[in-house]
Coordinates of C-alpha atoms in Angstrom, one line a residue:
Chain A
M1 CA -20.9 -16.4 -105.7
R2 CA -17.5 -18.2 -106.2
P3 CA -16.5 -19.5 -109.7
A4 CA -17.5 -23.0 -110.5
P5 CA -14.8 -25.4 -109.5
D6 CA -13.1 -27.2 -112.4
R7 CA -12.6 -30.5 -110.5
P8 CA -14.2 -32.3 -107.7
L9 CA -12.7 -32.1 -104.3
L10 CA -12.8 -35.9 -103.8
S11 CA -13.3 -38.3 -106.6
V12 CA -13.9 -41.9 -105.7
R13 CA -14.0 -44.8 -108.4
G14 CA -14.4 -48.5 -108.3
L15 CA -14.0 -48.6 -104.4
G16 CA -14.0 -52.2 -103.1
K17 CA -13.2 -53.9 -99.8
R18 CA -13.8 -57.6 -99.0
Y19 CA -13.4 -59.1 -95.2
G20 CA -12.5 -62.7 -96.2
A21 CA -15.9 -64.2 -97.9
Q22 CA -17.8 -61.1 -96.8
T23 CA -18.3 -58.1 -99.1
G24 CA -17.6 -54.7 -97.3
C25 CA -18.3 -52.6 -100.3
L26 CA -18.1 -53.1 -104.1
D27 CA -17.4 -50.9 -106.8
V28 CA -18.3 -47.6 -105.2
G29 CA -18.0 -44.3 -106.9
F30 CA -19.0 -40.8 -106.5
D31 CA -17.6 -37.3 -107.0
L32 CA -17.7 -34.5 -104.2
W33 CA -17.8 -31.3 -105.1
P34 CA -16.3 -28.4 -103.0
G35 CA -18.8 -27.1 -100.7
E36 CA -21.0 -30.2 -101.1
V37 CA -22.5 -32.7 -98.7
I38 CA -23.0 -36.3 -99.7
G39 CA -24.9 -38.6 -97.5
V40 CA -24.6 -42.2 -97.6
V41 CA -27.7 -44.0 -96.4
G42 CA -28.8 -47.5 -96.0
E43 CA -29.5 -50.4 -93.4
S44 CA -26.8 -51.7 -90.8
G45 CA -24.2 -53.8 -92.7
S46 CA -24.6 -52.2 -96.1
G47 CA -21.1 -51.0 -96.0
K48 CA -21.7 -47.5 -95.4
T49 CA -19.1 -47.3 -92.5
T50 CA -16.8 -49.6 -94.7
V51 CA -16.7 -46.8 -97.5
L52 CA -16.1 -44.2 -94.8
N53 CA -13.0 -46.3 -93.3
C54 CA -11.5 -46.9 -96.6
L55 CA -11.8 -43.1 -97.5
S56 CA -9.8 -42.2 -94.0
G57 CA -7.3 -44.9 -94.5
R58 CA -8.4 -46.7 -91.3
V59 CA -9.3 -49.7 -93.3
G60 CA -7.0 -50.5 -96.3
A61 CA -9.2 -50.8 -99.7
D62 CA -8.5 -53.8 -101.8
A63 CA -9.6 -52.0 -105.2
G64 CA -10.3 -48.7 -106.6
R65 CA -9.1 -45.2 -106.7
V66 CA -9.7 -42.1 -104.4
E67 CA -8.3 -38.8 -105.6
Y68 CA -8.4 -35.6 -103.6
A69 CA -7.6 -32.2 -104.8
A70 CA -5.3 -30.7 -101.9
R71 CA -5.1 -27.2 -100.9
D72 CA -1.8 -26.6 -102.5
G73 CA -3.5 -27.6 -105.9
R74 CA -2.1 -31.1 -106.0
V75 CA -4.0 -34.0 -106.7
V76 CA -3.4 -36.8 -104.0
D77 CA -4.0 -40.6 -104.8
V78 CA -5.3 -41.0 -101.2
L79 CA -5.1 -45.1 -101.1
R80 CA -1.6 -45.1 -102.7
E81 CA -0.3 -42.1 -100.8
D82 CA 2.5 -43.2 -98.3
E83 CA 1.3 -43.3 -94.6
S84 CA 3.2 -40.2 -93.3
A85 CA 1.6 -38.0 -96.1
R86 CA -1.6 -39.4 -95.5
R87 CA -1.8 -39.0 -91.9
R88 CA -0.5 -35.3 -92.5
L89 CA -3.3 -35.0 -95.0
L90 CA -5.7 -36.4 -92.4
R91 CA -4.4 -33.8 -89.8
S92 CA -4.4 -30.7 -91.8
E93 CA -7.2 -31.0 -94.4
W94 CA -9.6 -33.5 -93.2
G95 CA -11.8 -34.1 -90.3
L96 CA -13.2 -37.2 -88.9
V97 CA -16.3 -37.2 -86.6
H98 CA -16.8 -40.7 -84.9
Q99 CA -20.4 -42.1 -84.1
N100 CA -19.1 -42.4 -80.5
P101 CA -17.4 -39.4 -79.4
R102 CA -15.4 -41.2 -77.0
D103 CA -13.6 -42.6 -80.0
G104 CA -12.7 -39.3 -81.5
L105 CA -11.7 -37.6 -78.2
R106 CA -9.1 -38.0 -75.6
M107 CA -11.2 -38.7 -72.6
G108 CA -8.4 -38.1 -69.7
V109 CA -7.6 -34.3 -70.6
S110 CA -9.7 -31.4 -70.4
A111 CA -11.9 -29.9 -73.1
G112 CA -9.5 -27.2 -74.0
A113 CA -6.9 -29.8 -74.6
N114 CA -9.0 -31.8 -76.9
V115 CA -9.7 -28.9 -79.0
G116 CA -6.0 -27.7 -79.0
E117 CA -4.5 -31.0 -79.8
P118 CA -5.0 -30.7 -83.4
L119 CA -3.4 -27.3 -83.5
M120 CA -0.4 -28.6 -81.4
A121 CA -0.1 -31.4 -83.8
L122 CA 0.3 -29.1 -86.7
G123 CA 3.1 -27.0 -84.9
A124 CA 1.0 -24.5 -82.7
R125 CA 3.5 -23.5 -79.8
H126 CA 1.7 -20.7 -78.1
Y127 CA -0.1 -21.8 -75.0
G128 CA -2.2 -18.5 -74.9
G129 CA -3.0 -18.8 -78.7
I130 CA -4.0 -22.2 -78.4
R131 CA -6.4 -21.6 -75.5
G132 CA -8.0 -18.6 -77.2
Q133 CA -8.7 -20.9 -80.5
A134 CA -10.1 -23.5 -78.0
L135 CA -12.5 -20.8 -76.2
D136 CA -13.6 -19.8 -79.7
W137 CA -14.5 -23.0 -80.9
L138 CA -16.2 -24.1 -77.8
A139 CA -18.5 -20.9 -78.0
Q140 CA -19.0 -21.8 -81.8
V141 CA -20.4 -25.2 -80.9
E142 CA -22.4 -23.6 -77.8
I143 CA -20.5 -25.1 -74.9
G144 CA -19.9 -22.8 -72.0
L145 CA -16.6 -21.3 -71.6
D146 CA -16.4 -22.1 -68.1
R147 CA -16.3 -25.6 -69.2
I148 CA -12.8 -25.5 -70.9
D149 CA -11.0 -27.0 -68.1
D150 CA -13.4 -29.8 -67.4
L151 CA -12.8 -33.5 -68.4
P152 CA -15.0 -34.8 -71.2
E153 CA -16.0 -37.4 -68.6
T154 CA -18.3 -34.6 -67.1
F155 CA -20.0 -33.9 -70.4
S156 CA -23.4 -35.0 -71.7
G157 CA -23.7 -37.1 -75.0
G158 CA -24.6 -34.0 -76.9
M159 CA -22.0 -31.9 -75.6
L160 CA -19.5 -34.7 -76.2
Q161 CA -20.4 -34.9 -79.8
R162 CA -20.2 -31.1 -80.1
L163 CA -16.8 -31.0 -78.4
Q164 CA -15.7 -33.6 -81.0
I165 CA -17.0 -31.4 -83.8
A166 CA -15.1 -28.4 -82.4
R167 CA -11.9 -30.5 -82.2
N168 CA -12.4 -31.6 -85.8
L169 CA -13.0 -28.0 -87.1
V170 CA -10.4 -26.2 -85.2
T171 CA -7.9 -26.8 -87.9
R172 CA -10.2 -25.4 -90.6
P173 CA -10.7 -28.6 -92.6
R174 CA -11.7 -28.7 -96.2
L175 CA -13.2 -32.2 -95.8
V176 CA -15.1 -33.8 -92.9
L177 CA -16.2 -37.4 -92.8
M178 CA -18.8 -38.2 -90.3
D179 CA -20.0 -41.6 -89.1
E180 CA -23.6 -41.4 -87.8
P181 CA -22.9 -38.0 -86.0
T182 CA -26.4 -38.2 -84.3
G183 CA -26.2 -41.9 -83.2
G184 CA -27.1 -42.3 -79.8
L185 CA -28.3 -39.0 -79.1
D186 CA -32.1 -38.2 -78.1
V187 CA -34.3 -36.3 -80.4
S188 CA -34.2 -32.8 -79.1
V189 CA -30.3 -33.2 -79.0
Q190 CA -30.4 -34.4 -82.4
A191 CA -32.3 -31.4 -83.7
R192 CA -29.9 -29.0 -81.7
L193 CA -26.8 -30.7 -83.2
L194 CA -28.2 -30.9 -87.0
D195 CA -29.0 -27.3 -86.6
L196 CA -25.4 -26.5 -85.5
L197 CA -23.7 -28.8 -88.3
R198 CA -26.0 -27.3 -91.1
G199 CA -24.9 -23.8 -89.7
L200 CA -21.1 -24.7 -89.7
V201 CA -21.0 -26.6 -93.0
A202 CA -22.6 -23.5 -94.7
E203 CA -20.5 -20.9 -93.0
L204 CA -17.3 -22.7 -93.4
D205 CA -18.0 -23.8 -96.8
L206 CA -17.2 -27.5 -95.9
S207 CA -17.4 -30.6 -98.0
A208 CA -18.7 -33.4 -96.1
V209 CA -19.5 -37.2 -96.5
I210 CA -22.0 -38.1 -93.9
V211 CA -22.7 -41.8 -93.2
T212 CA -26.3 -42.2 -91.6
H213 CA -29.3 -44.7 -91.1
D214 CA -31.3 -41.7 -90.5
L215 CA -33.2 -40.6 -93.5
A216 CA -34.2 -37.3 -91.7
V217 CA -30.6 -36.4 -90.9
A218 CA -29.9 -37.1 -94.5
R219 CA -32.6 -34.8 -95.8
L220 CA -31.5 -31.9 -93.4
L221 CA -27.8 -32.1 -94.2
A222 CA -27.1 -33.6 -97.5
H223 CA -27.4 -32.3 -101.0
R224 CA -26.9 -35.6 -102.7
L225 CA -27.6 -39.0 -101.3
I226 CA -26.1 -42.5 -102.3
V227 CA -28.2 -45.6 -101.1
M228 CA -26.2 -48.5 -100.3
R229 CA -27.3 -52.3 -99.9
G230 CA -25.1 -55.3 -99.5
G231 CA -21.9 -53.3 -100.2
E232 CA -23.2 -51.8 -103.3
A233 CA -24.6 -48.3 -104.3
V234 CA -28.1 -49.0 -105.5
E235 CA -29.1 -45.6 -106.2
S236 CA -27.8 -41.9 -106.1
G237 CA -29.1 -38.6 -106.9
L238 CA -30.3 -35.2 -105.3
T239 CA -31.5 -35.7 -101.7
D240 CA -35.0 -34.5 -102.4
Q241 CA -35.3 -36.6 -105.8
V242 CA -34.3 -39.9 -103.9
L243 CA -36.3 -39.4 -101.1
D244 CA -39.5 -38.1 -102.7
D245 CA -39.3 -40.3 -105.9
P246 CA -37.2 -43.4 -105.2
Q247 CA -36.5 -45.6 -108.1
H248 CA -35.0 -48.7 -106.6
P249 CA -37.1 -51.2 -104.7
Y250 CA -34.7 -51.1 -101.7
T251 CA -34.8 -47.5 -101.7
Q252 CA -38.7 -47.4 -101.9
L253 CA -38.7 -49.9 -98.9
L254 CA -36.3 -47.7 -97.0
V255 CA -38.2 -44.5 -97.5
S256 CA -41.6 -46.3 -96.8
S257 CA -40.2 -47.8 -93.6
V258 CA -39.9 -44.2 -92.0
L259 CA -42.4 -43.5 -89.4
H260 CA -44.3 -40.2 -89.7
P261 CA -45.8 -39.1 -86.3
Chain B
M1 CA 36.5 -63.7 -60.0
S2 CA 37.9 -66.0 -62.4
R3 CA 34.7 -68.0 -62.8
Y4 CA 33.2 -64.9 -64.7
N5 CA 34.0 -63.4 -68.2
F6 CA 35.4 -60.1 -68.0
A7 CA 32.7 -57.6 -66.8
Y8 CA 30.0 -60.5 -66.2
L9 CA 28.7 -60.7 -69.7
D10 CA 29.7 -63.0 -72.3
E11 CA 31.3 -61.5 -75.5
H12 CA 28.6 -62.4 -77.9
T13 CA 26.3 -60.6 -75.7
K14 CA 28.7 -57.7 -75.3
R15 CA 29.0 -57.5 -79.2
M16 CA 25.1 -57.6 -79.5
I17 CA 24.8 -54.8 -77.0
R18 CA 27.6 -52.9 -78.7
R19 CA 26.2 -53.0 -82.0
A20 CA 22.8 -51.7 -80.5
I21 CA 24.7 -48.8 -79.0
L22 CA 26.6 -48.3 -82.2
K23 CA 23.1 -47.6 -83.8
A24 CA 21.8 -45.6 -81.2
V25 CA 24.8 -43.1 -81.3
A26 CA 24.1 -43.0 -85.1
V27 CA 20.6 -42.1 -84.4
P28 CA 20.6 -39.8 -81.6
G29 CA 17.5 -40.3 -79.5
Y30 CA 16.2 -43.4 -81.4
Q31 CA 15.3 -46.2 -78.9
V32 CA 17.2 -49.4 -80.2
P33 CA 15.8 -52.7 -79.3
F34 CA 18.2 -55.3 -78.0
G35 CA 18.4 -58.6 -76.3
S36 CA 18.3 -57.8 -72.8
R37 CA 19.8 -60.4 -70.4
E38 CA 19.1 -61.7 -66.9
M39 CA 21.3 -59.9 -64.6
P40 CA 22.0 -60.8 -61.1
L41 CA 20.0 -57.7 -60.1
S42 CA 16.5 -57.2 -60.0
Y43 CA 14.6 -55.2 -62.7
G44 CA 14.1 -51.4 -61.6
W45 CA 17.6 -51.6 -60.0
G46 CA 19.7 -50.8 -63.1
T47 CA 20.1 -54.2 -65.3
G48 CA 19.8 -51.8 -68.5
G49 CA 22.7 -49.4 -67.2
V50 CA 24.7 -52.4 -65.9
Q51 CA 24.6 -54.3 -69.3
V52 CA 25.6 -51.1 -71.2
T53 CA 28.4 -50.5 -68.7
A54 CA 29.6 -54.0 -69.0
S55 CA 29.7 -53.8 -72.6
V56 CA 31.7 -50.7 -73.0
I57 CA 33.9 -51.0 -70.1
G58 CA 37.6 -51.8 -70.4
P59 CA 40.4 -52.8 -68.0
D60 CA 41.8 -49.4 -67.9
D61 CA 38.5 -47.7 -67.3
V62 CA 38.1 -45.9 -64.0
L63 CA 34.4 -46.4 -62.8
K64 CA 32.2 -44.1 -60.7
V65 CA 28.6 -45.2 -59.9
I66 CA 25.9 -42.9 -58.6
D67 CA 22.5 -43.3 -57.2
Q68 CA 20.4 -40.3 -56.4
G69 CA 23.7 -38.3 -56.9
A70 CA 25.3 -40.0 -54.0
D71 CA 28.2 -42.6 -54.2
D72 CA 27.2 -44.3 -50.9
T73 CA 23.9 -45.4 -51.5
T74 CA 23.2 -49.2 -51.6
N75 CA 22.7 -49.3 -55.4
A76 CA 25.7 -47.3 -56.2
V77 CA 27.7 -49.5 -53.7
S78 CA 26.5 -52.7 -54.9
I79 CA 27.0 -52.0 -58.9
R80 CA 30.6 -50.7 -58.0
K81 CA 31.3 -53.7 -55.9
F82 CA 29.9 -55.7 -59.1
F83 CA 32.5 -54.3 -61.4
E84 CA 35.2 -54.6 -59.0
R85 CA 34.6 -58.2 -58.7
T86 CA 33.8 -58.9 -62.3
A87 CA 36.1 -56.6 -64.1
A88 CA 38.7 -55.6 -61.6
V89 CA 38.5 -52.1 -62.5
R90 CA 39.6 -49.1 -60.6
T91 CA 36.6 -47.1 -59.0
T92 CA 36.4 -43.5 -57.9
T93 CA 33.9 -41.4 -56.4
R94 CA 35.4 -38.3 -58.1
T95 CA 33.7 -37.3 -61.4
D96 CA 36.7 -35.9 -62.9
E97 CA 38.7 -39.1 -62.4
A98 CA 36.2 -41.4 -63.7
T99 CA 36.2 -42.4 -67.4
L100 CA 33.0 -44.3 -67.1
I101 CA 30.1 -43.2 -64.9
Q102 CA 26.8 -45.2 -64.4
T103 CA 24.1 -43.3 -62.9
R104 CA 20.5 -43.2 -61.6
H105 CA 18.8 -39.9 -61.3
R106 CA 21.6 -37.4 -61.8
I107 CA 23.9 -35.9 -64.0
P108 CA 27.0 -34.9 -62.0
E109 CA 27.3 -31.1 -61.1
T110 CA 31.3 -31.2 -62.1
P111 CA 30.9 -30.4 -66.0
L112 CA 31.9 -33.7 -67.8
R113 CA 34.6 -33.7 -70.2
A114 CA 35.1 -35.0 -73.9
G115 CA 36.1 -38.8 -73.8
Q116 CA 33.9 -39.6 -70.7
I117 CA 30.8 -41.9 -71.1
L118 CA 28.1 -41.3 -68.7
V119 CA 25.6 -44.4 -68.5
L120 CA 22.0 -43.7 -67.4
Q121 CA 19.7 -46.3 -66.0
V122 CA 16.1 -46.0 -67.5
P123 CA 12.9 -47.4 -66.1
I124 CA 10.5 -46.4 -69.1
P125 CA 12.4 -45.5 -72.3
E126 CA 9.1 -44.5 -74.2
P127 CA 8.3 -40.8 -73.6
L128 CA 4.7 -41.3 -75.3
R129 CA 3.9 -44.2 -72.9
W130 CA 1.3 -43.0 -70.5
L131 CA -0.3 -41.1 -73.6
E132 CA -0.5 -43.8 -76.1
P133 CA -0.7 -47.2 -74.7
R134 CA -0.1 -49.2 -78.0
E135 CA 3.7 -50.0 -78.8
A136 CA 3.1 -50.4 -82.5
E137 CA 1.5 -46.9 -82.4
T138 CA 4.3 -45.2 -80.4
R139 CA 6.9 -46.5 -83.0
T140 CA 4.8 -45.1 -85.8
M141 CA 4.3 -41.6 -84.1
H142 CA 8.3 -41.6 -83.7
A143 CA 8.7 -42.6 -87.2
L144 CA 6.4 -39.9 -88.6
E145 CA 7.3 -37.5 -85.8
E146 CA 3.7 -36.8 -84.5
Y147 CA 4.7 -35.3 -81.1
G148 CA 1.6 -33.2 -80.8
V149 CA 0.1 -35.1 -78.2
M150 CA 3.2 -34.5 -75.9
Y151 CA 2.4 -30.9 -75.7
V152 CA -1.3 -31.8 -74.8
R153 CA 0.4 -33.0 -71.6
L154 CA 2.4 -29.9 -71.2
Y155 CA -1.0 -28.0 -71.9
E156 CA -3.0 -29.8 -69.2
D157 CA -0.2 -29.0 -66.8
I158 CA -0.2 -25.3 -67.5
T159 CA -4.0 -25.6 -67.2
R160 CA -4.2 -27.1 -63.9
H161 CA -1.2 -25.8 -62.1
G162 CA -0.1 -22.7 -63.9
K163 CA 3.1 -24.0 -65.2
V164 CA 4.6 -27.4 -66.4
A165 CA 4.6 -29.5 -63.2
Q166 CA 6.6 -32.4 -64.7
T167 CA 9.7 -32.3 -62.5
Y168 CA 11.8 -35.3 -63.6
E169 CA 11.8 -37.1 -67.1
Y170 CA 10.9 -34.0 -68.7
P171 CA 10.7 -34.6 -72.3
V172 CA 13.3 -33.5 -74.7
L173 CA 13.7 -33.3 -78.4
V174 CA 17.0 -34.6 -79.4
N175 CA 19.0 -33.2 -82.5
G176 CA 15.7 -31.7 -83.8
R177 CA 14.3 -35.2 -84.6
Y178 CA 13.6 -37.8 -81.9
L179 CA 11.5 -37.2 -78.6
M180 CA 13.2 -38.8 -75.8
R181 CA 12.6 -39.5 -72.3
P182 CA 15.9 -38.6 -70.4
S183 CA 15.4 -41.2 -67.5
P184 CA 14.2 -39.9 -64.4
I185 CA 16.8 -37.1 -64.1
P186 CA 15.4 -34.0 -62.5
K187 CA 14.7 -31.2 -65.2
F188 CA 17.3 -29.3 -63.5
D189 CA 19.8 -31.6 -65.2
N190 CA 17.9 -31.2 -68.6
P191 CA 20.4 -28.4 -69.6
K192 CA 23.3 -30.4 -69.2
L193 CA 22.2 -32.9 -71.9
D194 CA 22.6 -30.2 -74.5
G195 CA 25.7 -30.0 -76.4
N196 CA 27.4 -32.1 -73.8
P197 CA 31.0 -33.2 -74.8
A198 CA 30.6 -36.4 -73.1
L199 CA 28.8 -39.6 -74.6
L200 CA 25.5 -40.1 -72.8
L201 CA 24.1 -43.6 -73.0
F202 CA 20.8 -44.8 -72.0
G203 CA 19.9 -48.5 -70.9
A204 CA 16.6 -49.7 -70.3
G205 CA 16.9 -53.5 -69.3
R206 CA 13.2 -54.5 -68.7
E207 CA 11.9 -52.7 -71.6
K208 CA 15.1 -53.9 -73.6
R209 CA 15.9 -50.7 -75.3
I210 CA 19.2 -48.5 -75.6
Y211 CA 19.6 -44.9 -76.8
A212 CA 22.1 -42.2 -76.8
V213 CA 22.8 -38.7 -77.1
P214 CA 26.4 -38.4 -78.7
P215 CA 28.7 -35.6 -77.7
H216 CA 27.7 -32.1 -78.7
T217 CA 24.1 -32.9 -79.7
R218 CA 21.4 -30.4 -79.4
V219 CA 18.7 -31.3 -77.0
R220 CA 15.9 -29.0 -76.6
S221 CA 13.4 -29.6 -73.7
L222 CA 9.9 -29.0 -74.8
D223 CA 7.9 -26.1 -74.0
F224 CA 5.4 -23.3 -75.2
D225 CA 6.6 -20.0 -76.6
D226 CA 4.7 -18.1 -73.9
H227 CA 5.6 -20.8 -71.1
P228 CA 9.4 -21.3 -71.6
F229 CA 11.2 -24.3 -70.0
E230 CA 12.6 -23.3 -66.5
V231 CA 14.5 -25.4 -63.9
E232 CA 14.0 -25.6 -60.3
H233 CA 15.7 -23.0 -58.2
W234 CA 16.6 -22.8 -54.3
E235 CA 16.2 -19.8 -52.3
R236 CA 19.1 -21.2 -49.9
P237 CA 22.5 -22.4 -50.7
C238 CA 23.7 -25.7 -49.8
A239 CA 23.9 -26.1 -46.1
L240 CA 27.0 -27.9 -46.1
C241 CA 29.2 -26.3 -48.6
G242 CA 27.3 -23.2 -49.6
A243 CA 26.9 -23.9 -53.3
R244 CA 24.4 -22.0 -55.2
G245 CA 22.9 -23.0 -58.5
V246 CA 23.2 -26.8 -57.9
F247 CA 20.6 -29.4 -57.3
L248 CA 19.6 -29.6 -53.6
D249 CA 18.1 -32.4 -51.6
E250 CA 15.9 -31.8 -48.7
I251 CA 16.6 -33.6 -45.6
I252 CA 14.3 -33.7 -42.7
M253 CA 16.3 -33.0 -39.2
D254 CA 13.5 -33.9 -36.7
D255 CA 9.8 -34.2 -36.3
K256 CA 9.3 -30.4 -35.4
G257 CA 9.8 -29.3 -39.2
G258 CA 13.5 -29.1 -39.0
R259 CA 14.9 -29.4 -42.3
L260 CA 18.2 -28.9 -44.2
F261 CA 18.9 -28.6 -48.0
V262 CA 22.2 -30.2 -49.1
C263 CA 23.8 -30.9 -52.2
S264 CA 22.5 -34.1 -53.9
D265 CA 25.7 -34.6 -55.7
T266 CA 27.8 -36.0 -52.7
D267 CA 31.2 -36.0 -54.5
F268 CA 30.9 -32.3 -55.7
C269 CA 29.9 -31.2 -51.9
A270 CA 32.4 -33.2 -50.3
R271 CA 35.3 -31.8 -52.5
R272 CA 34.2 -28.2 -51.8
Q273 CA 34.0 -28.9 -48.2
A274 CA 37.7 -30.1 -48.3
A275 CA 38.5 -27.1 -50.4
G276 CA 37.2 -25.2 -47.3
Q277 CA 34.1 -23.8 -48.6
T278 CA 31.5 -23.7 -45.8
S279 CA 27.9 -22.5 -46.0
G280 CA 28.8 -19.0 -45.0
D281 CA 31.0 -18.8 -48.3
R282 CA 29.8 -17.7 -51.5
P283 CA 31.1 -19.7 -54.3

């Protein structure tokens, strides 16, 4: 076992974002420890994605503080870091998996180039080396190696999502932000993807924030849960605890709404 | 002639363009926006180059204009005539005689020297344009030196064709900092950009951008470690002057597949022929 870390990888305090009169999220805070997966659940419009977008800097937060313990030991004030340093951090230590893989992939270039691009962005300049790593990662996400030169256009939805995951993990990030990674996939493909994700997270010792409305996904992947409603975190705790013994009326409603076939 | 200001543009416009040029020289490879004017020439025919030339030309300059390497093509003749009429400058076809050369598609074979200015006409200045459609985003990418995506294009070329198939507008990194599209010159001419003793100015009229490679600036063509940058080469020498190691144009001679490869730089070829070189000789 590795020694207990002395500080969280990501520390979020009082995160807030307003869209005019609308509340995006309000006073959201949590700590993400190395190797931990946090699930953010809630209905559509509850502010889950806003939280994720504020973390990744795609949306500027109005309030709060996000601290990230970088690989080199520095503590980065993510929201106040200048853009070049933040983008560099995003490229080298973070991954971002979009709900729609088309948002996270370059559809006009081959699968190999999609996986290789983050490496090239970090300065890899050896074609053979880049291709080798791309092949390696395609194998890890269970995409046939003969598909490396095919355009993503020719891939199925599940393959696209796995390709996006390969593209995100090729740089060996420490933190991955995922927005509904299984959204829009049919149930059997979802199960396979979840299996894969769970294996990769454990194997690579990843920390992740996973936004999902699907409690089954949260149950499988997340160690801890944050339940959001109307932009606020109404309940948080260990996944099993929150799902099996929900305290907040909204969480109770959420849990009881799930169909059990 | 007297109805025009010297070199057609009014003095205020020239000042504005000269300021843009100074900034471009100060930051090699950086695209400086400027207030491009309507010129008596359609877009795509060298409006950017003409404005840069008009702003730097003086009464003592000797002007040469090249189009596709030749001095006698329509565009070259028209632009040369334009400056003969509006600036009454001396013109020439000889690279070594000229102090100012406006060109499209080629850098002359005759090496340039210190003191000369080469003005290149640029259709699309942004090297990242077909990879990233948003102008705001490409500017950010330049500002933050995020050029990884350019390598994606080279990667795709090697994957599909076994080598980088881009033969013109081959992307370069200027002074180790800015990614630059070197106008539609063949990649054959890319090595001439590196450390050139002349001042190289690039003008894009429609896109309203000016950029520059000052004398003796490092210009590196992008490549992979295991797929180094290469220029085109031809198996046969020029059919007219016998020159090797120069850029050759293919000329179709008949409809039976007859073809001839001759120098694209007409001035270079003509002077070699005048000096008694023929295809039988070896340079």
